[in-house]
Coordinates of C-alpha atoms and ligand atoms in Angstrom, one line a residue:
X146 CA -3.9 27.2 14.2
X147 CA -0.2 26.7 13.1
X148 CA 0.1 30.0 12.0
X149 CA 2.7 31.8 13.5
X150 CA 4.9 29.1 13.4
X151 CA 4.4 27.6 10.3
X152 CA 7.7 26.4 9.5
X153 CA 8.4 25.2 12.8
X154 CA 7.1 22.6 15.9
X155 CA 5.9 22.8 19.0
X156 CA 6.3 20.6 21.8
X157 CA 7.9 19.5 25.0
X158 CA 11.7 21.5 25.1
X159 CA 12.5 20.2 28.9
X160 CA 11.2 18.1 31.4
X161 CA 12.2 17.4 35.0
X162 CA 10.7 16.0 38.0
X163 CA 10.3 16.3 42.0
X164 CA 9.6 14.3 44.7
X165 CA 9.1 14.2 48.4
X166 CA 12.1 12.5 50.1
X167 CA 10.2 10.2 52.3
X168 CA 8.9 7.1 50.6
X169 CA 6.3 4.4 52.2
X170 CA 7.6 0.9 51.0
X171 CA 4.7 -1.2 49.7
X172 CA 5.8 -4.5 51.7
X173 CA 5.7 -2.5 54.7
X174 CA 1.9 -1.4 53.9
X175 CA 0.6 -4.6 53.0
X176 CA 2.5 -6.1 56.4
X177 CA 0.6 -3.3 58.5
X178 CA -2.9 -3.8 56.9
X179 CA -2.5 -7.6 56.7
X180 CA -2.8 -8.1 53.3
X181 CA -0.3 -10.3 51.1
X182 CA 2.3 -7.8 49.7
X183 CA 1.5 -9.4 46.4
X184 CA -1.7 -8.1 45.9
X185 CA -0.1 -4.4 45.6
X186 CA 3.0 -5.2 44.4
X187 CA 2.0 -7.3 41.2
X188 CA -1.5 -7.3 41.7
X189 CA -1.4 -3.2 41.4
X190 CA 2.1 -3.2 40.1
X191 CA 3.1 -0.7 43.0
X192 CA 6.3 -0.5 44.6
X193 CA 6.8 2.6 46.9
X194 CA 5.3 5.4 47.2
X195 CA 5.8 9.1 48.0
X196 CA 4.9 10.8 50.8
X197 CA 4.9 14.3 51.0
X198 CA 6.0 15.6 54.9
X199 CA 5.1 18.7 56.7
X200 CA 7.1 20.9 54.5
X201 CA 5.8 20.0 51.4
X202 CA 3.1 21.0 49.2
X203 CA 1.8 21.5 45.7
X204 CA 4.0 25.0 46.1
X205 CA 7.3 23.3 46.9
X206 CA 7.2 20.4 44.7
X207 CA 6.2 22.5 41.4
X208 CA 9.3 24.7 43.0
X209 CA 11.8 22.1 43.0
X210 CA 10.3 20.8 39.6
X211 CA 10.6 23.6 38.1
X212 CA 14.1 24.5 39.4
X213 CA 15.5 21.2 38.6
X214 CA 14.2 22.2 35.0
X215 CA 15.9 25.5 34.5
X216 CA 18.9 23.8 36.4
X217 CA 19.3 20.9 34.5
X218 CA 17.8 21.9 30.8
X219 CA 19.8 25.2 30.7
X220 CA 16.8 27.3 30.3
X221 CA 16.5 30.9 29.9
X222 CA 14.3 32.0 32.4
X223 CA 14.0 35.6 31.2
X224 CA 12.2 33.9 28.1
X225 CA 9.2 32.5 29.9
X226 CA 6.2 34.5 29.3
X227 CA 3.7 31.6 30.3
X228 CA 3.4 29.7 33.9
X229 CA 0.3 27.5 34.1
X230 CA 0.0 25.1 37.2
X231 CA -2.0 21.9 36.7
X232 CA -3.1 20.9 40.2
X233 CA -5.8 19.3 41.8
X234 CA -4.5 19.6 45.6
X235 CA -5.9 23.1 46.3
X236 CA -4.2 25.3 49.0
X237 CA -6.4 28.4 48.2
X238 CA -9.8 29.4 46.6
X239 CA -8.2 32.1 44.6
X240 CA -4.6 32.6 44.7
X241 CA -3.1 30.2 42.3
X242 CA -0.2 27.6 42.8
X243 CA 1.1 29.0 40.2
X244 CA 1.9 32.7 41.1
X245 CA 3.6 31.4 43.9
X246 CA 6.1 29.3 41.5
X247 CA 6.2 32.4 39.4
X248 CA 7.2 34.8 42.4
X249 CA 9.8 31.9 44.4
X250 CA 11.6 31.5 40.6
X251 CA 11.7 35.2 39.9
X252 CA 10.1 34.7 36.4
X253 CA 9.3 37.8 34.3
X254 CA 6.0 40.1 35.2
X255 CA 5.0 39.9 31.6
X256 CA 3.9 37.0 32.1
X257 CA 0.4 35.0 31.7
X258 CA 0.5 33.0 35.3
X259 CA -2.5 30.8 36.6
X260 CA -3.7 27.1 37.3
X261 CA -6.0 24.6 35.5
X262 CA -8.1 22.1 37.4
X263 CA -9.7 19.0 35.6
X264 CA -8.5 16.3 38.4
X265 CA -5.5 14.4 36.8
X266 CA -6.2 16.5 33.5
X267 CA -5.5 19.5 34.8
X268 CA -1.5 19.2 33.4
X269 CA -3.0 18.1 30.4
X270 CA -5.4 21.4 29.8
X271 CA -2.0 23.8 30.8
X272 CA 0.1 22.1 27.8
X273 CA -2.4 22.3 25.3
X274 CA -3.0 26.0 26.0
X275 CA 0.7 26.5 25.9
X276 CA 1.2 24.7 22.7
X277 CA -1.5 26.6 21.2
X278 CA -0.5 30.0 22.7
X279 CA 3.0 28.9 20.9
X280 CA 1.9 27.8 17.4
X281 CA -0.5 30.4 17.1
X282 CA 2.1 33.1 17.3
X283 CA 0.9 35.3 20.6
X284 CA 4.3 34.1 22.0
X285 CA 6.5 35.6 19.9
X286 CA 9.4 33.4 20.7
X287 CA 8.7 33.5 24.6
X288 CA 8.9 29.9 26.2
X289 CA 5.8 28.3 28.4
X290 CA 6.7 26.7 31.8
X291 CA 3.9 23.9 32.7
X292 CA 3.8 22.4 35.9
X293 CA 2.0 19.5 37.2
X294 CA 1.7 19.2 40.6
X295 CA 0.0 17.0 43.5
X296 CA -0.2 15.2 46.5
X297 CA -2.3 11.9 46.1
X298 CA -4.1 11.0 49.5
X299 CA -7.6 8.6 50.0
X300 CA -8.3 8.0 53.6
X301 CA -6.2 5.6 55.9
X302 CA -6.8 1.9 54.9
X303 CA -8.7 2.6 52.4
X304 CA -8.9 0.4 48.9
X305 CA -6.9 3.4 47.6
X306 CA -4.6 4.1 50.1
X307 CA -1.6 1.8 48.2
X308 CA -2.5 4.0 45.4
X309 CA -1.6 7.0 46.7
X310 CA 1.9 9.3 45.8
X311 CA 2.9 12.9 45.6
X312 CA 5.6 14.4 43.0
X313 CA 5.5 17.2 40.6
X314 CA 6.5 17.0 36.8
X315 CA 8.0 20.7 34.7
X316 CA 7.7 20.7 31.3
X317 CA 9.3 23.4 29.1
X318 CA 7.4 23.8 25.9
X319 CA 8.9 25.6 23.1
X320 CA 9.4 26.1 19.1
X321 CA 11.8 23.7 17.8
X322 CA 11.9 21.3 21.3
X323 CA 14.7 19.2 21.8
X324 CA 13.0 16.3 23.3
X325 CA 9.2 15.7 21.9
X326 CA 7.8 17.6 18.7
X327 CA 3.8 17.5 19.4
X328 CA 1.1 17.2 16.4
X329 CA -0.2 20.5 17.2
X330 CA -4.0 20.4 16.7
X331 CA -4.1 16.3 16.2
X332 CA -5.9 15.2 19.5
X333 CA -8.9 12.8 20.0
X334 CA -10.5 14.1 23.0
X335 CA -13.8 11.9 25.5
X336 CA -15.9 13.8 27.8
X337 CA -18.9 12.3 30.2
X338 CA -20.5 13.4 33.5
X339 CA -19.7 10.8 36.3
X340 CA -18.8 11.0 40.4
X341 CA -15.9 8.1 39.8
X342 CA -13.3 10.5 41.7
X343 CA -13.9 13.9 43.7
X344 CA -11.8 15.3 46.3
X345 CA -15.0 17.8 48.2
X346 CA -13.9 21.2 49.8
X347 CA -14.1 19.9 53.3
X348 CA -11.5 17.3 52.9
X349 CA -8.0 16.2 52.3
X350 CA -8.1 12.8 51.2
X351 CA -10.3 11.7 47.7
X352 CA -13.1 10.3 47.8
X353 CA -13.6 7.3 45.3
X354 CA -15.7 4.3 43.6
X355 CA -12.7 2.7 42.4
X356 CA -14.4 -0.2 40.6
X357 CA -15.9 2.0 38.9
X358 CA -13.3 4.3 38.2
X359 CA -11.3 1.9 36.4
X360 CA -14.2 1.1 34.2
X361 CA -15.0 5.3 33.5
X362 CA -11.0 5.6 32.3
X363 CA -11.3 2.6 30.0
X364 CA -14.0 4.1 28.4
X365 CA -12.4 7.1 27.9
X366 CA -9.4 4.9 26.3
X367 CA -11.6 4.0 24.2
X368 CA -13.3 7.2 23.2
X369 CA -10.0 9.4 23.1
X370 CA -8.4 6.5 21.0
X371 CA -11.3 6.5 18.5
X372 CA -11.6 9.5 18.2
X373 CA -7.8 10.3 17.4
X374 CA -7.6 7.3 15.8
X375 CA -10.3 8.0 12.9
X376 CA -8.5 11.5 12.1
X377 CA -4.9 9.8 12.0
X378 CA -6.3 7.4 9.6
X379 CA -7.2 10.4 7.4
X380 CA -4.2 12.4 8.1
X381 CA -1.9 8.9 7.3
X382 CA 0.0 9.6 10.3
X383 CA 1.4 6.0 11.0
X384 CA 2.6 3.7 13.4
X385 CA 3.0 4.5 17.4
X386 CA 6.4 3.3 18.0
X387 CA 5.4 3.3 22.5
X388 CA 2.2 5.1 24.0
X389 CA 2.5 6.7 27.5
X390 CA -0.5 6.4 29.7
X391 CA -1.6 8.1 32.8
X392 CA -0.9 5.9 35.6
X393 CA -2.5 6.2 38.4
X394 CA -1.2 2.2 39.4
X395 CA 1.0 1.0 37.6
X396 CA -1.5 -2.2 36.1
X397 CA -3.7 0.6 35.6
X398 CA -1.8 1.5 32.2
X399 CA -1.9 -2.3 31.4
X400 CA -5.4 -2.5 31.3
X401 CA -5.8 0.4 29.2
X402 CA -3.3 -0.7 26.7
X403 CA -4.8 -4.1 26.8
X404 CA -8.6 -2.4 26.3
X405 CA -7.3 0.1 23.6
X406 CA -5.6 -3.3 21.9
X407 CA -8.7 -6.1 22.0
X408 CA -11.7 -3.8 22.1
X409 CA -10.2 -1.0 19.4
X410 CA -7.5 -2.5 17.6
X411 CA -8.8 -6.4 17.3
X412 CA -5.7 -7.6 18.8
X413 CA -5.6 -11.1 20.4
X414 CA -4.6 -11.4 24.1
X415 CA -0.7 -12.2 23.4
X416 CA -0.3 -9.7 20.7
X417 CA -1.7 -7.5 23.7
X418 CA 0.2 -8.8 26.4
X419 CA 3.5 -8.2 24.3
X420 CA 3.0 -5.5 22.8
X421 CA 2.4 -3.9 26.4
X422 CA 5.7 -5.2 27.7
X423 CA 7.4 -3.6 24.4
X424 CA 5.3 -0.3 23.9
X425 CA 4.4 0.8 27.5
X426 CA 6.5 -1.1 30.0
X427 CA 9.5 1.2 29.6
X428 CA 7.4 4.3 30.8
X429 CA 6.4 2.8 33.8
X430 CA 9.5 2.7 36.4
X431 CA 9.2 5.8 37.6
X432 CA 5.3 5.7 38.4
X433 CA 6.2 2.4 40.4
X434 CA 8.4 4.1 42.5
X435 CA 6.9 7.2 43.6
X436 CA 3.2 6.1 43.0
X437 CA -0.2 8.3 41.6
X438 CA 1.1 11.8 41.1
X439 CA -2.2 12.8 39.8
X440 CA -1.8 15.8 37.5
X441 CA 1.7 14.7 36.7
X442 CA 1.2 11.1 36.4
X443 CA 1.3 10.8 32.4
X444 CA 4.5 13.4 32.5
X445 CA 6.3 11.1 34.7
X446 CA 5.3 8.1 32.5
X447 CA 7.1 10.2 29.6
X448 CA 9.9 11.2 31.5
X449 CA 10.5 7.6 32.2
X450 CA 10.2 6.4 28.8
X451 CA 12.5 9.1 27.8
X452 CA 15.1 8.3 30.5
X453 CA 15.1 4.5 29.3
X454 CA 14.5 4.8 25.9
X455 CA 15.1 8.2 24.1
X456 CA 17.9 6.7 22.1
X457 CA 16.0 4.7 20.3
X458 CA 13.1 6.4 20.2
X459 CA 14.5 9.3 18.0
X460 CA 12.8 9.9 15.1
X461 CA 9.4 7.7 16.5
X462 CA 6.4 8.6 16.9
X463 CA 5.2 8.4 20.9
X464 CA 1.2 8.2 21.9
X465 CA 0.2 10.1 25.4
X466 CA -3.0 9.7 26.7
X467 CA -4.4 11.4 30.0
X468 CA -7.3 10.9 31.9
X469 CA -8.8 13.4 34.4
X470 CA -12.0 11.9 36.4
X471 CA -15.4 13.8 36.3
X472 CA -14.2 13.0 33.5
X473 CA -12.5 14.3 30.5
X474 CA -9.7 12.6 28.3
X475 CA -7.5 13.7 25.2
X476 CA -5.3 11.2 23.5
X477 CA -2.6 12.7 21.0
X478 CA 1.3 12.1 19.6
X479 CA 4.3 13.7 19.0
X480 CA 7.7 12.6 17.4
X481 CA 11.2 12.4 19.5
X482 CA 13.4 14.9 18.5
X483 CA 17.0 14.1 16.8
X484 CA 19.6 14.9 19.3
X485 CA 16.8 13.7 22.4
X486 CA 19.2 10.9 24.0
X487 CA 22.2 13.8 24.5
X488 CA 19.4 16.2 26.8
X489 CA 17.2 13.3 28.0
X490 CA 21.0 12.3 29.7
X491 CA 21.7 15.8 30.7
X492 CA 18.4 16.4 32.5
X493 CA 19.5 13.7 34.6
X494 CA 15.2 12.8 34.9
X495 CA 15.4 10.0 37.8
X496 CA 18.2 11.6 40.3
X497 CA 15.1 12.8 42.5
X498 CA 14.4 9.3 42.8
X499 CA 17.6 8.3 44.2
X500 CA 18.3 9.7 47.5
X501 CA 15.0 8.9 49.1
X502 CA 14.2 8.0 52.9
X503 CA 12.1 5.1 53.5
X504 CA 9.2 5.4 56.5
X505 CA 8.5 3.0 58.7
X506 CA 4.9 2.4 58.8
X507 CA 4.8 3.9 62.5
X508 CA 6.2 7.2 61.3
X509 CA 3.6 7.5 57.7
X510 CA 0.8 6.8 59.5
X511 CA 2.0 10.1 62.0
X512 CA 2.5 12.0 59.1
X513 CA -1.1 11.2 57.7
X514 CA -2.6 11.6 61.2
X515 CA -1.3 15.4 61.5
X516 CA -2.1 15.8 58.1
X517 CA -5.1 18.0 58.7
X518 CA -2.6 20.7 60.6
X519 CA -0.8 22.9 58.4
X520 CA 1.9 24.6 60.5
X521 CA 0.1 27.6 62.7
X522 CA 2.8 30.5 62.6
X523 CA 6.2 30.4 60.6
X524 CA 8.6 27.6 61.5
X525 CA 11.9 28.8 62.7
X526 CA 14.7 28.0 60.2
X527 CA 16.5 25.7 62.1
X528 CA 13.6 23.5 62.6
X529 CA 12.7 22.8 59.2
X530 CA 13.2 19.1 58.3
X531 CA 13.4 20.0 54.2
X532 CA 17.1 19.7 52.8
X533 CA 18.7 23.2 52.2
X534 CA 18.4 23.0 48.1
X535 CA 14.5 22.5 48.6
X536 CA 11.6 24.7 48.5
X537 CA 10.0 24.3 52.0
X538 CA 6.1 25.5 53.6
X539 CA 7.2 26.9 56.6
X540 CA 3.8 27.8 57.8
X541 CA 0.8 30.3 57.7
X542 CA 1.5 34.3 59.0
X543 CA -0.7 36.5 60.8
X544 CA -2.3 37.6 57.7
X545 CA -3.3 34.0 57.3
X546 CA -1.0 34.0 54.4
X547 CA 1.4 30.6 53.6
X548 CA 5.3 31.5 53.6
X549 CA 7.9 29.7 51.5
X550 CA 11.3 29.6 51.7
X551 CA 13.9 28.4 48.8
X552 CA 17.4 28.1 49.0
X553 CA 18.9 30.5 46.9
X554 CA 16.5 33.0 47.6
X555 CA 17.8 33.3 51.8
X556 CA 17.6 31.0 54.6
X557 CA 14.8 33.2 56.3
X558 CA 11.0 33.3 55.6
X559 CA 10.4 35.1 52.5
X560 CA 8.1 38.4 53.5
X561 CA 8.5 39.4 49.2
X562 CA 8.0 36.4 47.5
X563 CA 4.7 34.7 49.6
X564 CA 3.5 38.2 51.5
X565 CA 4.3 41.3 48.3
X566 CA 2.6 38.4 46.0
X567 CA -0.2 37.8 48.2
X568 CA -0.9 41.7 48.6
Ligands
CAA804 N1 -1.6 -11.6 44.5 C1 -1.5 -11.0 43.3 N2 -2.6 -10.2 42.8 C2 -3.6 -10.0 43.6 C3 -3.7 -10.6 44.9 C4 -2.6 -11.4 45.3 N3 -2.6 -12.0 46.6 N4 -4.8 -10.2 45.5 C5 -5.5 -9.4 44.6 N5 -4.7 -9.3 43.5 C6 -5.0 -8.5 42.2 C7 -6.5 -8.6 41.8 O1 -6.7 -9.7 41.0 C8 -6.6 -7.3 41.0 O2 -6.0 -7.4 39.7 P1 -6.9 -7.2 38.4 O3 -7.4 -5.7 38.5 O4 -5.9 -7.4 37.3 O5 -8.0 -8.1 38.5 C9 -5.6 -6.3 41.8 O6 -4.8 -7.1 42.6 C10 -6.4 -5.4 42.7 O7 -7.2 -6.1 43.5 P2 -8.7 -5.6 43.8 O8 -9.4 -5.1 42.6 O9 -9.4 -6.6 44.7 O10 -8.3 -4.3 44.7 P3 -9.2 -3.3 45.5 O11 -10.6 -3.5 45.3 O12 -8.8 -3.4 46.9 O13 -8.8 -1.9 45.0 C11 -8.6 -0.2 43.3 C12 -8.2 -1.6 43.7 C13 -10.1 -0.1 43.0 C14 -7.8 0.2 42.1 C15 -8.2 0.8 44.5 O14 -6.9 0.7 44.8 C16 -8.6 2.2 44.3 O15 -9.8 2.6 44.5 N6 -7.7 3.1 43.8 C17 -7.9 4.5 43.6 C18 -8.7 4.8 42.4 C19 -7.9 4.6 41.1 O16 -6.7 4.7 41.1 N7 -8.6 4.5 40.0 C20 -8.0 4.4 38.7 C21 -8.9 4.9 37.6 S1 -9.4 6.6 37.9 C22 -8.0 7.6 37.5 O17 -7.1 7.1 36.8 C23 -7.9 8.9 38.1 C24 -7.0 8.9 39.2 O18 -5.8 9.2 39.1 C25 -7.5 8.5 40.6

């Protein structure tokens, strides 16, 4: 596999996240649905969550990802030859999120552009194929952008509404990355049939058995781990200095480190409990703050853990495992990069986080109610509520086509970059 770049690594160049502005405080949920604010806040580990507004889709956060990414990592754009979109939060049957990111960014048209969907895995699927399209040569020095994007919504009062969240997560996967080298063609992967999550065509919120759920990822923890466990033991690969986990509640990646630690590595319950708080804990700050991102949720978890702890890390070894429902899971490794702290600081990974508007409960629970409305005609400039250096949804044409507009592309409705694209 590693042919065409035998004397070099693969892996993860560039990373940068997105979120919506507005944020739904946990305290305030639990207060509206009479239910102590514990039982979210430790009891799910959840602190605020994301919620996307009217102008905001899987389109515009990937945008702003993705933007942020090229902004912030100093990246070529000319040198992309790969966009692949891991989304579950369809907008369209056919046309892909991703040709939209590749037409509002002005990327190159040579160019292999499309989307992946394996619920939360779906991120997962796009960066393998990119690493593989990398180390097997067919690049030929070209650069893969992979974006992960989604809006995480179960029905009003639901068991999984304080689980819900919305961001997006770029990666920019390279030869010779500056932030995580990957084991190219290392990976323990878990597959089986089951109706834990599913999100059916008619509807906009998931559908879930979330008892259940939990139990179908910690049996892909188990599986995946195995599985990539038994060929590291062959390989001699090593310790794993922290693993990142999908997260789609923060306690969520506590009991999966806790499962992989008693029921595959016949650790006792303290050895698990602090080894969690050492190994996983730092990759979990951002995830408590903007909630499930689906696709992008184990990105985040990495962006986190490279925010707090790349310094250090340099030179480890770093575990990622991700978990789509249906389900399929993959766990796998890569090494931080010499020379990681120095760009983990320049990306700047958490400033999305820090100039956020908080709901009330009054105003989220509008947003959710006109949820089902996506914006008939094209909203006038003036009244889009999306700050200026955002990508924004400004509605659906004539044509029946959705229109985007981004900053530094004009102020008005875009006709070439949603209508020429859609044609
Ligand atoms: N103080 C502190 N803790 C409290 C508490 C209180 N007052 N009351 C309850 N708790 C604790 C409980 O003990 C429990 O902790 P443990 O799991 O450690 O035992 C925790 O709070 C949650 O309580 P419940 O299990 O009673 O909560 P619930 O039944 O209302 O719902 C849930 C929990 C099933 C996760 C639900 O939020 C849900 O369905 N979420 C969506 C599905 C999901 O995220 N599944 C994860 C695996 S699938 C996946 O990963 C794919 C994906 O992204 C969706």
């Amino acid at each position: 596999m590693n042919q065409g770049t035998s004397s070099s690594t693969v892996g993860i160049d560039a990373i940068a996240i997105a979120t919506p502005r507005a944020y739904l405080d946990l305290v305030d949920l639990a207060a509206a649905r009479d239910v102590p604010s514990d039982k979210y806040t430790k009891g799910l580990g959840a602190i605020r969550m994301a919620i996307a507004g009217r102008h905001e889709d899987p389109v515009t956060l990937a945008t702003d990802a993705a933007s942020r990414l090229f902004a912030r990592g100093g990246v070529d754009a000319s040198r992309i030859g790969y966009v692949a979109v891991g989304t579950e939060t369809g907008i369209d049957h056919s046309k892909p999120v991703a040709s939209y990111v590749h037409g509002l960014l002005g990327l190159p048209a040579a160019c292999r552009v499309f989307d992946t969907k394996h619920a939360c895995f779906g991120g997962t699927a796009a960066l393998m194929g990119a690493v593989e399209w990398i180390a097997s040569g067919a690049a030929r020095g070209r650069s893969a952008l992979v974006v992960c994007s989604d809006i995480a919504r179960y029905a009003l009062g639901s068991p999984g509404e304080p689980t819900q969240g919305a961001g997006a997560v770029a990666l920019l996967v390279t030869e010779r990355p500056r932030l995580l080298e990957l084991e190219v063609g290392h990976t323990g992967t878990y597959a089986r049939d089951v109706h834990d999550f599913w999100r059916p065509l008619s509807r906009r919120d998931a559908l879930v058995d979330g008892h259940y759920s939990v139990s179908c990822y910690l049996d892909a923890v188990a599986g995946a781990f195995g599985a990539w466990r038994d060929e590291d033991v062959r390989r001699g690969g090593g310790a794993l200095a922290r693993t990142a986990y999908h997260v789609p509640y923060v306690k969520m990646a506590k009991k999966a480190d806790r499962h992989r630690a008693i029921a595959c590595e016949g650790l006792d319950e303290a050895a698990a409990e602090s080894r969690f708080a050492r190994e996983v804990g730092p990759s979990l700050a951002f995830a408590a703050e903007v909630g499930n991102v689906y696709t992008g949720s184990l990105y985040m978890a990495l962006a986190a853990l490279l925010h707090a702890e790349a310094g250090v890390l340099e030179g480890e070894r770093v575990g990622l495992f991700s978990y789509g429902s249906g389900c399929v899971a993959e766990f796998f490794a890569g090494r931080v990069a010499a020379g990681a702290a120095a760009v983990a600081e320049s990306l700047a990974l958490d400033e999305p986080l820090r100039d956020r508007v908080r709901l009330d409960f009054g105003a989220y629970e509008a947003i959710r109610r006109a949820d089902g409305d996506e914006p008939a005609g094209v909203t006038a400039d003036d009244a889009v509520d999306v700050a200026s250096d955002r990508c924004a949804f400004v509605g659906i044409d004539a044509a029946e086509r959705r229109v985007y507009r981004r900053a530094s592309h004009g102020s008005t409705p875009r006709a070439d970059a949603a209508n020429t694209a859609a044609a």
